[in-house]
mmCIF file of C-alpha atoms in Angstrom:
data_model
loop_
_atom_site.group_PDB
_atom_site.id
_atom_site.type_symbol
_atom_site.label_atom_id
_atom_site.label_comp_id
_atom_site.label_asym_id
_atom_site.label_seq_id
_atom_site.Cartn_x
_atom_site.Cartn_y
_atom_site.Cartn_z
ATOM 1 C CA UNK A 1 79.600 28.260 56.737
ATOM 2 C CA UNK A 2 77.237 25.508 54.855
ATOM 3 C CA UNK A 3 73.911 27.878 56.069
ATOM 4 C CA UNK A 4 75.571 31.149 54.886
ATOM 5 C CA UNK A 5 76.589 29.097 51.244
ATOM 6 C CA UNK A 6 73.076 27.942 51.209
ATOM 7 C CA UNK A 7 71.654 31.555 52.309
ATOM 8 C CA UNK A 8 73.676 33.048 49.613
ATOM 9 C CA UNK A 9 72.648 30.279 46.840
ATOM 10 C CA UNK A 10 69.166 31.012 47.331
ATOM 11 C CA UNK A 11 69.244 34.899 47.067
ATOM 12 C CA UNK A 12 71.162 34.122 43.625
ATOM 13 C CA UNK A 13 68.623 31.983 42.136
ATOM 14 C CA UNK A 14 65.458 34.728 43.726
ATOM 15 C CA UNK A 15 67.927 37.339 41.911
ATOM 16 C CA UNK A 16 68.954 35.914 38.277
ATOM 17 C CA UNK A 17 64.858 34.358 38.497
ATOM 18 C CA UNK A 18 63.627 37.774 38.849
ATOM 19 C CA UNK A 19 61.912 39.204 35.597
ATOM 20 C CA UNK A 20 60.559 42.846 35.411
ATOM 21 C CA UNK A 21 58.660 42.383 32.348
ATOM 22 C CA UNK A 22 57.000 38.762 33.863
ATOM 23 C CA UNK A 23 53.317 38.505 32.959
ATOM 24 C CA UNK A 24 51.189 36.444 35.746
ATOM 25 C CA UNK A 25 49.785 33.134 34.593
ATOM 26 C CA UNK A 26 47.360 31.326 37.143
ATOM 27 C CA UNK A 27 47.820 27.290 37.217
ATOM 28 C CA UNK A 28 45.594 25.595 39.012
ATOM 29 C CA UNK A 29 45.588 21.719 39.725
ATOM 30 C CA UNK A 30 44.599 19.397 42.838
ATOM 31 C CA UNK A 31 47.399 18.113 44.420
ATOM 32 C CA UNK A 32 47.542 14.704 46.274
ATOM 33 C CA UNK A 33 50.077 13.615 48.817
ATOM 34 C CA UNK A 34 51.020 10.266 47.843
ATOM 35 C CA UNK A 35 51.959 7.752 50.391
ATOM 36 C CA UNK A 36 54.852 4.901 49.390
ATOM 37 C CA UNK A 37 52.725 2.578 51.987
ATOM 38 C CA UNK A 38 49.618 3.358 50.585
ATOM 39 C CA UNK A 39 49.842 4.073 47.077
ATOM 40 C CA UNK A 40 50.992 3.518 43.772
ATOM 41 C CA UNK A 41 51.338 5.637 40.437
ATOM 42 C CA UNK A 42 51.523 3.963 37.226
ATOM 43 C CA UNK A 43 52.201 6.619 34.438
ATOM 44 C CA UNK A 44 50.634 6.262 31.084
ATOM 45 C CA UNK A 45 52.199 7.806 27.779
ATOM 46 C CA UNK A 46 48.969 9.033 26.267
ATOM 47 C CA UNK A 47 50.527 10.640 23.103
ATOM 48 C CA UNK A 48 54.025 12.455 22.150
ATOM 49 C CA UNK A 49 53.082 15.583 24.384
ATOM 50 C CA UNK A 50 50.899 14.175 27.211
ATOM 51 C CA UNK A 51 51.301 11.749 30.586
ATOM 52 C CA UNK A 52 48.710 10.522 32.697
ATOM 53 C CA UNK A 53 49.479 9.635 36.213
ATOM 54 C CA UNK A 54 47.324 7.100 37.825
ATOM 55 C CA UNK A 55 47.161 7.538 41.575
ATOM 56 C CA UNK A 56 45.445 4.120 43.125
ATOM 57 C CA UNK A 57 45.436 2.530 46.168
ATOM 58 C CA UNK A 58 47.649 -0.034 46.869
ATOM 59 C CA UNK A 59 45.679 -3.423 46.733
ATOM 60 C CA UNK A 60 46.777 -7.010 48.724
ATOM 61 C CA UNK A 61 46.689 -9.856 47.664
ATOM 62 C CA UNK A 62 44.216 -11.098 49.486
ATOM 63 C CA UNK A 63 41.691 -8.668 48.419
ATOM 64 C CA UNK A 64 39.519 -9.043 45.871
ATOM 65 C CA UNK A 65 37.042 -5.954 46.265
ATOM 66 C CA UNK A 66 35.690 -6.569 49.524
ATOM 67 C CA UNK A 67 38.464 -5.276 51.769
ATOM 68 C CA UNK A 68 37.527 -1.505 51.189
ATOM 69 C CA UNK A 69 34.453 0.593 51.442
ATOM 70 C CA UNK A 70 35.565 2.463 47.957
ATOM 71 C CA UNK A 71 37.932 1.896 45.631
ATOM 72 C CA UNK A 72 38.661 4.922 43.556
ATOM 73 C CA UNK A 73 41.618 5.915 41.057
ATOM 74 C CA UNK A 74 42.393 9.493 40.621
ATOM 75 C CA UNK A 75 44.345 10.464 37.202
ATOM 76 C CA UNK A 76 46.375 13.509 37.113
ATOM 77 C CA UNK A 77 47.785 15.038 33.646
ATOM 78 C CA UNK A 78 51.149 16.494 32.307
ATOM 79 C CA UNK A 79 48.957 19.235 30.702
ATOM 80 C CA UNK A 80 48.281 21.330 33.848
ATOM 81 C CA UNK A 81 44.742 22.447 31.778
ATOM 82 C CA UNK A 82 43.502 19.353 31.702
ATOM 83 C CA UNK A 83 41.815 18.560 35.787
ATOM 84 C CA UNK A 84 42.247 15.388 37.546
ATOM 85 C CA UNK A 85 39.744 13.155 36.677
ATOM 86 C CA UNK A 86 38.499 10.889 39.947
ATOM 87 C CA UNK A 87 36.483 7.562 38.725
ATOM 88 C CA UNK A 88 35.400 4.874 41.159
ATOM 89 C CA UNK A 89 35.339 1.027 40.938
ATOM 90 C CA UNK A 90 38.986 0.775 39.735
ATOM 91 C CA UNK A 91 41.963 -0.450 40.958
ATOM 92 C CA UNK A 92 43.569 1.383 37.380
ATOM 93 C CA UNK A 93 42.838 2.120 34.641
ATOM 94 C CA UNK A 94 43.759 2.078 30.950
ATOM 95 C CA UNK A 95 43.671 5.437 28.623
ATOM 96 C CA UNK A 96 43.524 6.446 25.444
ATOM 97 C CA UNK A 97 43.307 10.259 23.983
ATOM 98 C CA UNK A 98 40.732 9.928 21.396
ATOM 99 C CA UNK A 99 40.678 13.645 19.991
ATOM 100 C CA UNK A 100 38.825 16.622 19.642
ATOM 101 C CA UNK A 101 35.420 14.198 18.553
ATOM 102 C CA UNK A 102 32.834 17.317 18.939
ATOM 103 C CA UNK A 103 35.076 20.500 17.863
ATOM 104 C CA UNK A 104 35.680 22.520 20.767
ATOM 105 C CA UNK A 105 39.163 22.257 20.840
ATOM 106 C CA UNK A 106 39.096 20.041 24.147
ATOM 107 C CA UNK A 107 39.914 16.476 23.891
ATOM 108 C CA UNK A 108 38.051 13.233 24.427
ATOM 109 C CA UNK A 109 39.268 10.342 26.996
ATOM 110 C CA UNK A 110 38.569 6.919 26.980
ATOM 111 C CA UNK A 111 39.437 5.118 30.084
ATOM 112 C CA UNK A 112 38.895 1.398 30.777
ATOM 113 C CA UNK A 113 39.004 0.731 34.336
ATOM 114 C CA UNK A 114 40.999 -2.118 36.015
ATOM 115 C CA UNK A 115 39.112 -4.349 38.291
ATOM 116 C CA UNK A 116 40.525 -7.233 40.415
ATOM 117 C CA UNK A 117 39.729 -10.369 37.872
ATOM 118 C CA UNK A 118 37.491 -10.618 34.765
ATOM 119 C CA UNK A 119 37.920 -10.013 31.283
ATOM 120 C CA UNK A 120 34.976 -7.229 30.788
ATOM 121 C CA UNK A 121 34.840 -4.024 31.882
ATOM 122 C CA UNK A 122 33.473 -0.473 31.195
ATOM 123 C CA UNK A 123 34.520 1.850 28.795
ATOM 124 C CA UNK A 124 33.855 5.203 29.232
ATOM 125 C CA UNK A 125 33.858 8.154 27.040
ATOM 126 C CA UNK A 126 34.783 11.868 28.660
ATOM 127 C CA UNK A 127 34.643 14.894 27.136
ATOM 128 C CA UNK A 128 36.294 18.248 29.090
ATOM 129 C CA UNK A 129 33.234 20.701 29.425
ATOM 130 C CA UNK A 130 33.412 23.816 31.414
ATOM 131 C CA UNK A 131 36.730 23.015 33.476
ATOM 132 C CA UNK A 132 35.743 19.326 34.398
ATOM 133 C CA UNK A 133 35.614 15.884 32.735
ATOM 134 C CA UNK A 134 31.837 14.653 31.540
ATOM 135 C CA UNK A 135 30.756 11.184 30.713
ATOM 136 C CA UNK A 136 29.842 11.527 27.307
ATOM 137 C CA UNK A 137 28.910 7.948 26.238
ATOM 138 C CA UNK A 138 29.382 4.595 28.069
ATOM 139 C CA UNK A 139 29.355 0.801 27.327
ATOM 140 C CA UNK A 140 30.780 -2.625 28.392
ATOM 141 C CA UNK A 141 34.206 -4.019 26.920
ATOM 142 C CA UNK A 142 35.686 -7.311 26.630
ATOM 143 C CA UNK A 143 39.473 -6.498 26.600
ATOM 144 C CA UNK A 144 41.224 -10.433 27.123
ATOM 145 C CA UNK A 145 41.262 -11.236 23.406
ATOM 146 C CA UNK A 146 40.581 -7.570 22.060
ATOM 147 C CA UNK A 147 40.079 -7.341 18.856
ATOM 148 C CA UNK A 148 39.238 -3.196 19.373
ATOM 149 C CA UNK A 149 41.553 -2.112 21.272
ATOM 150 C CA UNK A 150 41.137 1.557 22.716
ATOM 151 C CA UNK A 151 42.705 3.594 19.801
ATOM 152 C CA UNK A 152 40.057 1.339 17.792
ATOM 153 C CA UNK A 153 36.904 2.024 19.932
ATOM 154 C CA UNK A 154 35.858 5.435 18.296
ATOM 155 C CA UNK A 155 34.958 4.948 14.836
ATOM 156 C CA UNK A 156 34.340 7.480 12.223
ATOM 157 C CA UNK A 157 31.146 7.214 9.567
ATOM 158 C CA UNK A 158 29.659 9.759 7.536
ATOM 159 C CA UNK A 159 30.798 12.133 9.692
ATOM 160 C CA UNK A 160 29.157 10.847 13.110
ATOM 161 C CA UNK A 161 31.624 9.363 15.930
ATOM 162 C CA UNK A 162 30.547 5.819 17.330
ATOM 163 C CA UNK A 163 31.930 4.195 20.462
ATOM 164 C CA UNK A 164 32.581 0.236 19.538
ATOM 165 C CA UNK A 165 31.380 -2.001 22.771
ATOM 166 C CA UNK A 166 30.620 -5.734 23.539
ATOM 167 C CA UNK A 167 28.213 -7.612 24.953
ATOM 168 C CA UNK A 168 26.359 -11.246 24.796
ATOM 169 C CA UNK A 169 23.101 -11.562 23.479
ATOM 170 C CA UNK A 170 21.454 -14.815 23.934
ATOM 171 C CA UNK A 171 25.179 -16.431 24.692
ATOM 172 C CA UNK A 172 26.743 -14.948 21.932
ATOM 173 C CA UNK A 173 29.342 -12.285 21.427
ATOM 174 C CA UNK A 174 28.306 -9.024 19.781
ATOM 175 C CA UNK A 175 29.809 -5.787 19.052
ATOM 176 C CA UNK A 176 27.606 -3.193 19.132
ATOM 177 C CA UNK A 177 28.471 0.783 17.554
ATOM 178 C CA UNK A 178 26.598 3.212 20.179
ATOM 179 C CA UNK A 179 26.334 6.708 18.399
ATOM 180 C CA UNK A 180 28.123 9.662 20.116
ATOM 181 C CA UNK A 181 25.840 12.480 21.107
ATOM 182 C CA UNK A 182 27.625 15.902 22.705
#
């Protein structure tokens, strides 16, 4: 009786689902199979409309980058246009949606990847170009006592973008405003 129920609930649902008048619409996207033993997926609120999913290995204790050949984060979207970006030398990664910086209507992403210890780190600039995510503009980031965080890491002057990074020069602290070219 509970197959012939279940039989008869899924011709319903392939009945009342069916539209005449339906117009096809292709979505493509990589899919990963997560494993619970392996894996974990932090999820990021980039903005009021948009997720990002962080898929990353799951990481001991113990290890402290040596325990694995490559260590590589792969970051799925709630907007099915946008493709999975894959970016290696993280453990995770921080993001931030800066925009549409060069006018194509396609955003910008800045991601700061996690490492195991160590207040610097990268931060990278991506720009989606012909179906895939491009580095655009890199630099190095000192993110322990930020005083730029990500949403303040693209600046805007006289009508040219800038990406704000740190470094030390001769032991001491500078921030540095590296132009953004497209």
């Amino acid at each position: 009786m509970k197959r012939l129920c279940f039989l008869f609930l899924i011709v319903s649902a392939f009945v009342a689902c069916r539209n005449k008048n339906a117009s096809n619409v292709s979505v493509s996207a990589q899919t990963f199979v997560v494993d619970a033993n392996k894996h974990t997926v932090d999820s990021l609120i980039m903005n009021n409309n948009d997720t990002a999913f962080v898929v990353k290995n799951k990481v001991s204790d113990k290890d402290m980058g040596t325990k694995r050949a490559v260590y590589e984060i792969h970051v799925m979207f709630s907007n099915k246009k946008w493709p999975v970006l894959h970016f290696k030398n993280a453990i995770g990664a921080d993001l931030y949606v800066a925009g549409d910086l060069d006018g194509d209507d396609e955003p910008e992403l800045l991601l700061r990847p996690e490492w195991f210890n160590n207040c610097w780190s990268s931060i990278n600039l991506f720009s989606l170009k012909e179906g895939g995510w491009r580095l655009v503009k890199f630099g190095g980031m000192y993110f322990c006592a930020d005083q730029y965080p990500l949403p303040a890491r693209i600046e805007k002057q006289n009508e040219k973008y800038y990406l704000i990074t740190d470094t030390i020069i001769n032991e001491k602290f500078v921030v540095d405003r590296k132009e953004i070219e497209f």
